[in-house]
């Protein structure tokens, strides 16, 4: 009695493609394939690639902290004074290069000296709440004023919380 075996789908595919299918990729190379690989008759790209364009990374903006300032109570105002003489780079910077963002409980003041340098005074939390809509910046003589309008009257013994 003779036993017949059925071929599975993979074996049928191998027979159909006569050992050229991807199922046989692990088999040893034929003599012709070895000869082609050894003679390096493969298509090449013509050498190493050439650089046709290079991106130049622009220098990052340097942010310097404003650490020298004075503050004083003036009724409903808390005034912060920055002496321009303490920072020679900002001595001739016009007020239009200055920006202030006021929140209820803090503020951020920046001076754009140029594309590469910026000075900043950041107080994320003031001693008491302020009214952002009434707060402002202005300049007098050699001083830059940041005027914070207090939500309620009283003396602040410190600027930061």
PDB file of C-alpha atoms in Angstrom:
ATOM      1  CA  UNK A   1       0.000   0.000   0.000  1.00  0.00           C
ATOM      2  CA  UNK A   2       1.420   3.342  -1.073  1.00  0.00           C
ATOM      3  CA  UNK A   3       0.835   6.549   0.941  1.00  0.00           C
ATOM      4  CA  UNK A   4       0.166   9.737  -0.977  1.00  0.00           C
ATOM      5  CA  UNK A   5       1.129  13.048   0.516  1.00  0.00           C
ATOM      6  CA  UNK A   6      -0.551  16.280  -0.421  1.00  0.00           C
ATOM      7  CA  UNK A   7       1.687  19.260  -1.036  1.00  0.00           C
ATOM      8  CA  UNK A   8       1.002  22.335   1.013  1.00  0.00           C
ATOM      9  CA  UNK A   9       0.555  25.776  -0.573  1.00  0.00           C
ATOM     10  CA  UNK A  10       4.204  26.763  -0.049  1.00  0.00           C
ATOM     11  CA  UNK A  11       5.498  23.615  -1.749  1.00  0.00           C
ATOM     12  CA  UNK A  12       3.093  24.127  -4.645  1.00  0.00           C
ATOM     13  CA  UNK A  13       4.354  27.695  -5.094  1.00  0.00           C
ATOM     14  CA  UNK A  14       7.987  26.513  -5.034  1.00  0.00           C
ATOM     15  CA  UNK A  15       7.300  23.931  -7.725  1.00  0.00           C
ATOM     16  CA  UNK A  16       5.392  26.446  -9.854  1.00  0.00           C
ATOM     17  CA  UNK A  17       8.176  29.058  -9.770  1.00  0.00           C
ATOM     18  CA  UNK A  18      10.989  26.502 -10.193  1.00  0.00           C
ATOM     19  CA  UNK A  19      13.061  27.553  -7.162  1.00  0.00           C
ATOM     20  CA  UNK A  20      13.059  31.261  -8.052  1.00  0.00           C
ATOM     21  CA  UNK A  21      10.474  32.429  -5.536  1.00  0.00           C
ATOM     22  CA  UNK A  22      11.212  34.342  -2.373  1.00  0.00           C
ATOM     23  CA  UNK A  23      10.692  31.153  -0.355  1.00  0.00           C
ATOM     24  CA  UNK A  24      14.153  30.027  -1.430  1.00  0.00           C
ATOM     25  CA  UNK A  25      16.063  33.168  -0.572  1.00  0.00           C
ATOM     26  CA  UNK A  26      18.030  31.293   2.049  1.00  0.00           C
ATOM     27  CA  UNK A  27      19.464  28.777  -0.448  1.00  0.00           C
ATOM     28  CA  UNK A  28      23.119  29.022  -1.500  1.00  0.00           C
ATOM     29  CA  UNK A  29      23.884  31.251  -4.508  1.00  0.00           C
ATOM     30  CA  UNK A  30      24.284  29.719  -7.935  1.00  0.00           C
ATOM     31  CA  UNK A  31      27.701  29.795  -9.638  1.00  0.00           C
ATOM     32  CA  UNK A  32      26.550  32.574 -12.019  1.00  0.00           C
ATOM     33  CA  UNK A  33      25.399  34.760  -9.122  1.00  0.00           C
ATOM     34  CA  UNK A  34      28.693  34.229  -7.277  1.00  0.00           C
ATOM     35  CA  UNK A  35      30.680  35.164 -10.418  1.00  0.00           C
ATOM     36  CA  UNK A  36      28.690  38.428 -10.870  1.00  0.00           C
ATOM     37  CA  UNK A  37      29.107  39.408  -7.220  1.00  0.00           C
ATOM     38  CA  UNK A  38      32.825  38.617  -7.214  1.00  0.00           C
ATOM     39  CA  UNK A  39      33.500  40.559 -10.425  1.00  0.00           C
ATOM     40  CA  UNK A  40      31.615  43.587  -9.050  1.00  0.00           C
ATOM     41  CA  UNK A  41      29.612  44.072 -12.222  1.00  0.00           C
ATOM     42  CA  UNK A  42      26.896  45.686 -10.206  1.00  0.00           C
ATOM     43  CA  UNK A  43      25.365  49.060 -11.044  1.00  0.00           C
ATOM     44  CA  UNK A  44      27.008  51.860  -9.071  1.00  0.00           C
ATOM     45  CA  UNK A  45      25.983  55.455  -8.517  1.00  0.00           C
ATOM     46  CA  UNK A  46      29.185  57.049  -9.766  1.00  0.00           C
ATOM     47  CA  UNK A  47      30.973  57.909  -6.537  1.00  0.00           C
ATOM     48  CA  UNK A  48      30.211  59.664  -3.302  1.00  0.00           C
ATOM     49  CA  UNK A  49      27.339  62.158  -3.133  1.00  0.00           C
ATOM     50  CA  UNK A  50      28.062  65.865  -3.566  1.00  0.00           C
ATOM     51  CA  UNK A  51      26.704  68.524  -1.237  1.00  0.00           C
ATOM     52  CA  UNK A  52      24.482  70.906  -3.199  1.00  0.00           C
ATOM     53  CA  UNK A  53      23.089  72.994  -0.348  1.00  0.00           C
ATOM     54  CA  UNK A  54      23.865  73.492   3.312  1.00  0.00           C
ATOM     55  CA  UNK A  55      21.628  75.020   5.937  1.00  0.00           C
ATOM     56  CA  UNK A  56      23.282  77.496   8.197  1.00  0.00           C
ATOM     57  CA  UNK A  57      21.882  77.397  11.694  1.00  0.00           C
ATOM     58  CA  UNK A  58      21.091  80.866  12.895  1.00  0.00           C
ATOM     59  CA  UNK A  59      22.480  81.659  16.322  1.00  0.00           C
ATOM     60  CA  UNK A  60      20.009  81.405  19.162  1.00  0.00           C
ATOM     61  CA  UNK A  61      18.796  84.529  20.896  1.00  0.00           C
ATOM     62  CA  UNK A  62      20.681  85.179  24.103  1.00  0.00           C
ATOM     63  CA  UNK A  63      18.341  86.147  26.958  1.00  0.00           C
ATOM     64  CA  UNK A  64      19.973  88.090  29.775  1.00  0.00           C
ATOM     65  CA  UNK A  65      18.210  88.624  33.092  1.00  0.00           C
ATOM     66  CA  UNK A  66      17.589  92.068  34.526  1.00  0.00           C
ATOM     67  CA  UNK A  67      18.738  91.688  38.116  1.00  0.00           C
ATOM     68  CA  UNK A  68      19.400  95.317  39.070  1.00  0.00           C
ATOM     69  CA  UNK A  69      16.209  97.252  39.688  1.00  0.00           C
ATOM     70  CA  UNK A  70      14.503  99.324  42.376  1.00  0.00           C
ATOM     71  CA  UNK A  71      10.863  99.346  43.392  1.00  0.00           C
ATOM     72  CA  UNK A  72       8.697 101.735  45.366  1.00  0.00           C
ATOM     73  CA  UNK A  73       5.115 102.128  46.537  1.00  0.00           C
ATOM     74  CA  UNK A  74       3.213 105.133  45.199  1.00  0.00           C
ATOM     75  CA  UNK A  75      -0.404 104.916  46.408  1.00  0.00           C
ATOM     76  CA  UNK A  76      -2.199 102.504  44.087  1.00  0.00           C
ATOM     77  CA  UNK A  77       0.973 102.006  42.038  1.00  0.00           C
ATOM     78  CA  UNK A  78       3.979  99.774  42.547  1.00  0.00           C
ATOM     79  CA  UNK A  79       6.768 101.230  40.404  1.00  0.00           C
ATOM     80  CA  UNK A  80       9.821  99.291  39.288  1.00  0.00           C
ATOM     81  CA  UNK A  81      12.772 101.377  38.097  1.00  0.00           C
ATOM     82  CA  UNK A  82      15.500 100.035  35.825  1.00  0.00           C
ATOM     83  CA  UNK A  83      18.520 102.310  35.462  1.00  0.00           C
ATOM     84  CA  UNK A  84      19.764 102.275  31.861  1.00  0.00           C
ATOM     85  CA  UNK A  85      23.311 103.004  33.110  1.00  0.00           C
ATOM     86  CA  UNK A  86      23.357  99.579  34.806  1.00  0.00           C
ATOM     87  CA  UNK A  87      22.958  97.908  31.400  1.00  0.00           C
ATOM     88  CA  UNK A  88      25.099  99.631  28.729  1.00  0.00           C
ATOM     89  CA  UNK A  89      23.538  97.564  25.918  1.00  0.00           C
ATOM     90  CA  UNK A  90      20.073  99.031  26.566  1.00  0.00           C
ATOM     91  CA  UNK A  91      21.219 102.599  27.122  1.00  0.00           C
ATOM     92  CA  UNK A  92      20.086 103.793  23.665  1.00  0.00           C
ATOM     93  CA  UNK A  93      17.325 101.249  23.048  1.00  0.00           C
ATOM     94  CA  UNK A  94      14.015 102.989  22.232  1.00  0.00           C
ATOM     95  CA  UNK A  95      10.863 102.217  24.203  1.00  0.00           C
ATOM     96  CA  UNK A  96       9.216 100.654  21.137  1.00  0.00           C
ATOM     97  CA  UNK A  97      11.716  97.773  21.469  1.00  0.00           C
ATOM     98  CA  UNK A  98      10.304  97.048  24.938  1.00  0.00           C
ATOM     99  CA  UNK A  99       7.390  94.779  25.681  1.00  0.00           C
ATOM    100  CA  UNK A 100       5.455  94.047  28.866  1.00  0.00           C
ATOM    101  CA  UNK A 101       2.878  91.349  29.462  1.00  0.00           C
ATOM    102  CA  UNK A 102       0.870  91.765  32.635  1.00  0.00           C
ATOM    103  CA  UNK A 103      -1.226  89.090  34.353  1.00  0.00           C
ATOM    104  CA  UNK A 104      -3.304  89.323  37.543  1.00  0.00           C
ATOM    105  CA  UNK A 105      -0.486  87.974  39.662  1.00  0.00           C
ATOM    106  CA  UNK A 106       2.719  88.627  37.700  1.00  0.00           C
ATOM    107  CA  UNK A 107       4.374  90.153  34.674  1.00  0.00           C
ATOM    108  CA  UNK A 108       7.097  89.686  32.087  1.00  0.00           C
ATOM    109  CA  UNK A 109       9.113  92.594  30.709  1.00  0.00           C
ATOM    110  CA  UNK A 110      11.505  92.245  27.757  1.00  0.00           C
ATOM    111  CA  UNK A 111      13.846  94.571  25.887  1.00  0.00           C
ATOM    112  CA  UNK A 112      14.896  93.500  22.384  1.00  0.00           C
ATOM    113  CA  UNK A 113      18.359  94.996  21.942  1.00  0.00           C
ATOM    114  CA  UNK A 114      18.876  93.283  18.565  1.00  0.00           C
ATOM    115  CA  UNK A 115      18.171  89.954  16.848  1.00  0.00           C
ATOM    116  CA  UNK A 116      20.636  88.152  19.108  1.00  0.00           C
ATOM    117  CA  UNK A 117      20.265  89.777  22.539  1.00  0.00           C
ATOM    118  CA  UNK A 118      17.227  90.265  24.738  1.00  0.00           C
ATOM    119  CA  UNK A 119      16.987  91.451  28.341  1.00  0.00           C
ATOM    120  CA  UNK A 120      14.154  90.130  30.501  1.00  0.00           C
ATOM    121  CA  UNK A 121      12.640  90.734  33.920  1.00  0.00           C
ATOM    122  CA  UNK A 122      10.176  87.992  34.792  1.00  0.00           C
ATOM    123  CA  UNK A 123       8.169  88.066  37.992  1.00  0.00           C
ATOM    124  CA  UNK A 124       5.772  85.116  37.727  1.00  0.00           C
ATOM    125  CA  UNK A 125       4.083  85.914  41.037  1.00  0.00           C
ATOM    126  CA  UNK A 126       3.866  89.367  42.592  1.00  0.00           C
ATOM    127  CA  UNK A 127       3.274  89.985  46.283  1.00  0.00           C
ATOM    128  CA  UNK A 128      -0.345  91.036  45.679  1.00  0.00           C
ATOM    129  CA  UNK A 129      -2.705  91.033  42.707  1.00  0.00           C
ATOM    130  CA  UNK A 130      -2.448  93.747  40.054  1.00  0.00           C
ATOM    131  CA  UNK A 131      -4.777  95.158  37.388  1.00  0.00           C
ATOM    132  CA  UNK A 132      -3.179  94.271  34.019  1.00  0.00           C
ATOM    133  CA  UNK A 133      -5.294  96.732  32.009  1.00  0.00           C
ATOM    134  CA  UNK A 134      -4.040  99.731  34.007  1.00  0.00           C
ATOM    135  CA  UNK A 135      -0.407  98.644  34.336  1.00  0.00           C
ATOM    136  CA  UNK A 136       2.095 100.208  31.913  1.00  0.00           C
ATOM    137  CA  UNK A 137       5.707 100.971  31.019  1.00  0.00           C
ATOM    138  CA  UNK A 138       7.273 104.363  30.351  1.00  0.00           C
ATOM    139  CA  UNK A 139      10.636 106.117  30.560  1.00  0.00           C
ATOM    140  CA  UNK A 140      11.975 109.197  32.340  1.00  0.00           C
ATOM    141  CA  UNK A 141      15.559 110.413  31.931  1.00  0.00           C
ATOM    142  CA  UNK A 142      17.798 107.354  32.352  1.00  0.00           C
ATOM    143  CA  UNK A 143      15.129 105.149  33.936  1.00  0.00           C
ATOM    144  CA  UNK A 144      12.634 102.680  32.537  1.00  0.00           C
ATOM    145  CA  UNK A 145       9.505 102.479  34.697  1.00  0.00           C
ATOM    146  CA  UNK A 146       7.250  99.467  34.995  1.00  0.00           C
ATOM    147  CA  UNK A 147       4.126 100.732  36.760  1.00  0.00           C
ATOM    148  CA  UNK A 148       1.917  98.031  38.264  1.00  0.00           C
ATOM    149  CA  UNK A 149      -1.566  99.161  39.281  1.00  0.00           C
ATOM    150  CA  UNK A 150      -2.510  97.438  42.555  1.00  0.00           C
ATOM    151  CA  UNK A 151      -5.849  95.684  42.879  1.00  0.00           C
ATOM    152  CA  UNK A 152      -6.186  96.978  46.444  1.00  0.00           C
ATOM    153  CA  UNK A 153      -4.337  99.789  48.158  1.00  0.00           C
ATOM    154  CA  UNK A 154      -1.579  98.979  50.587  1.00  0.00           C
ATOM    155  CA  UNK A 155       2.174  98.919  50.906  1.00  0.00           C
ATOM    156  CA  UNK A 156       4.104  96.050  49.413  1.00  0.00           C
ATOM    157  CA  UNK A 157       7.216  95.244  51.410  1.00  0.00           C
ATOM    158  CA  UNK A 158       8.505  93.027  48.654  1.00  0.00           C
ATOM    159  CA  UNK A 159       7.818  92.700  44.944  1.00  0.00           C
ATOM    160  CA  UNK A 160       7.818  88.924  44.728  1.00  0.00           C
ATOM    161  CA  UNK A 161       5.543  86.580  46.620  1.00  0.00           C
TER     162      UNK A 161
END
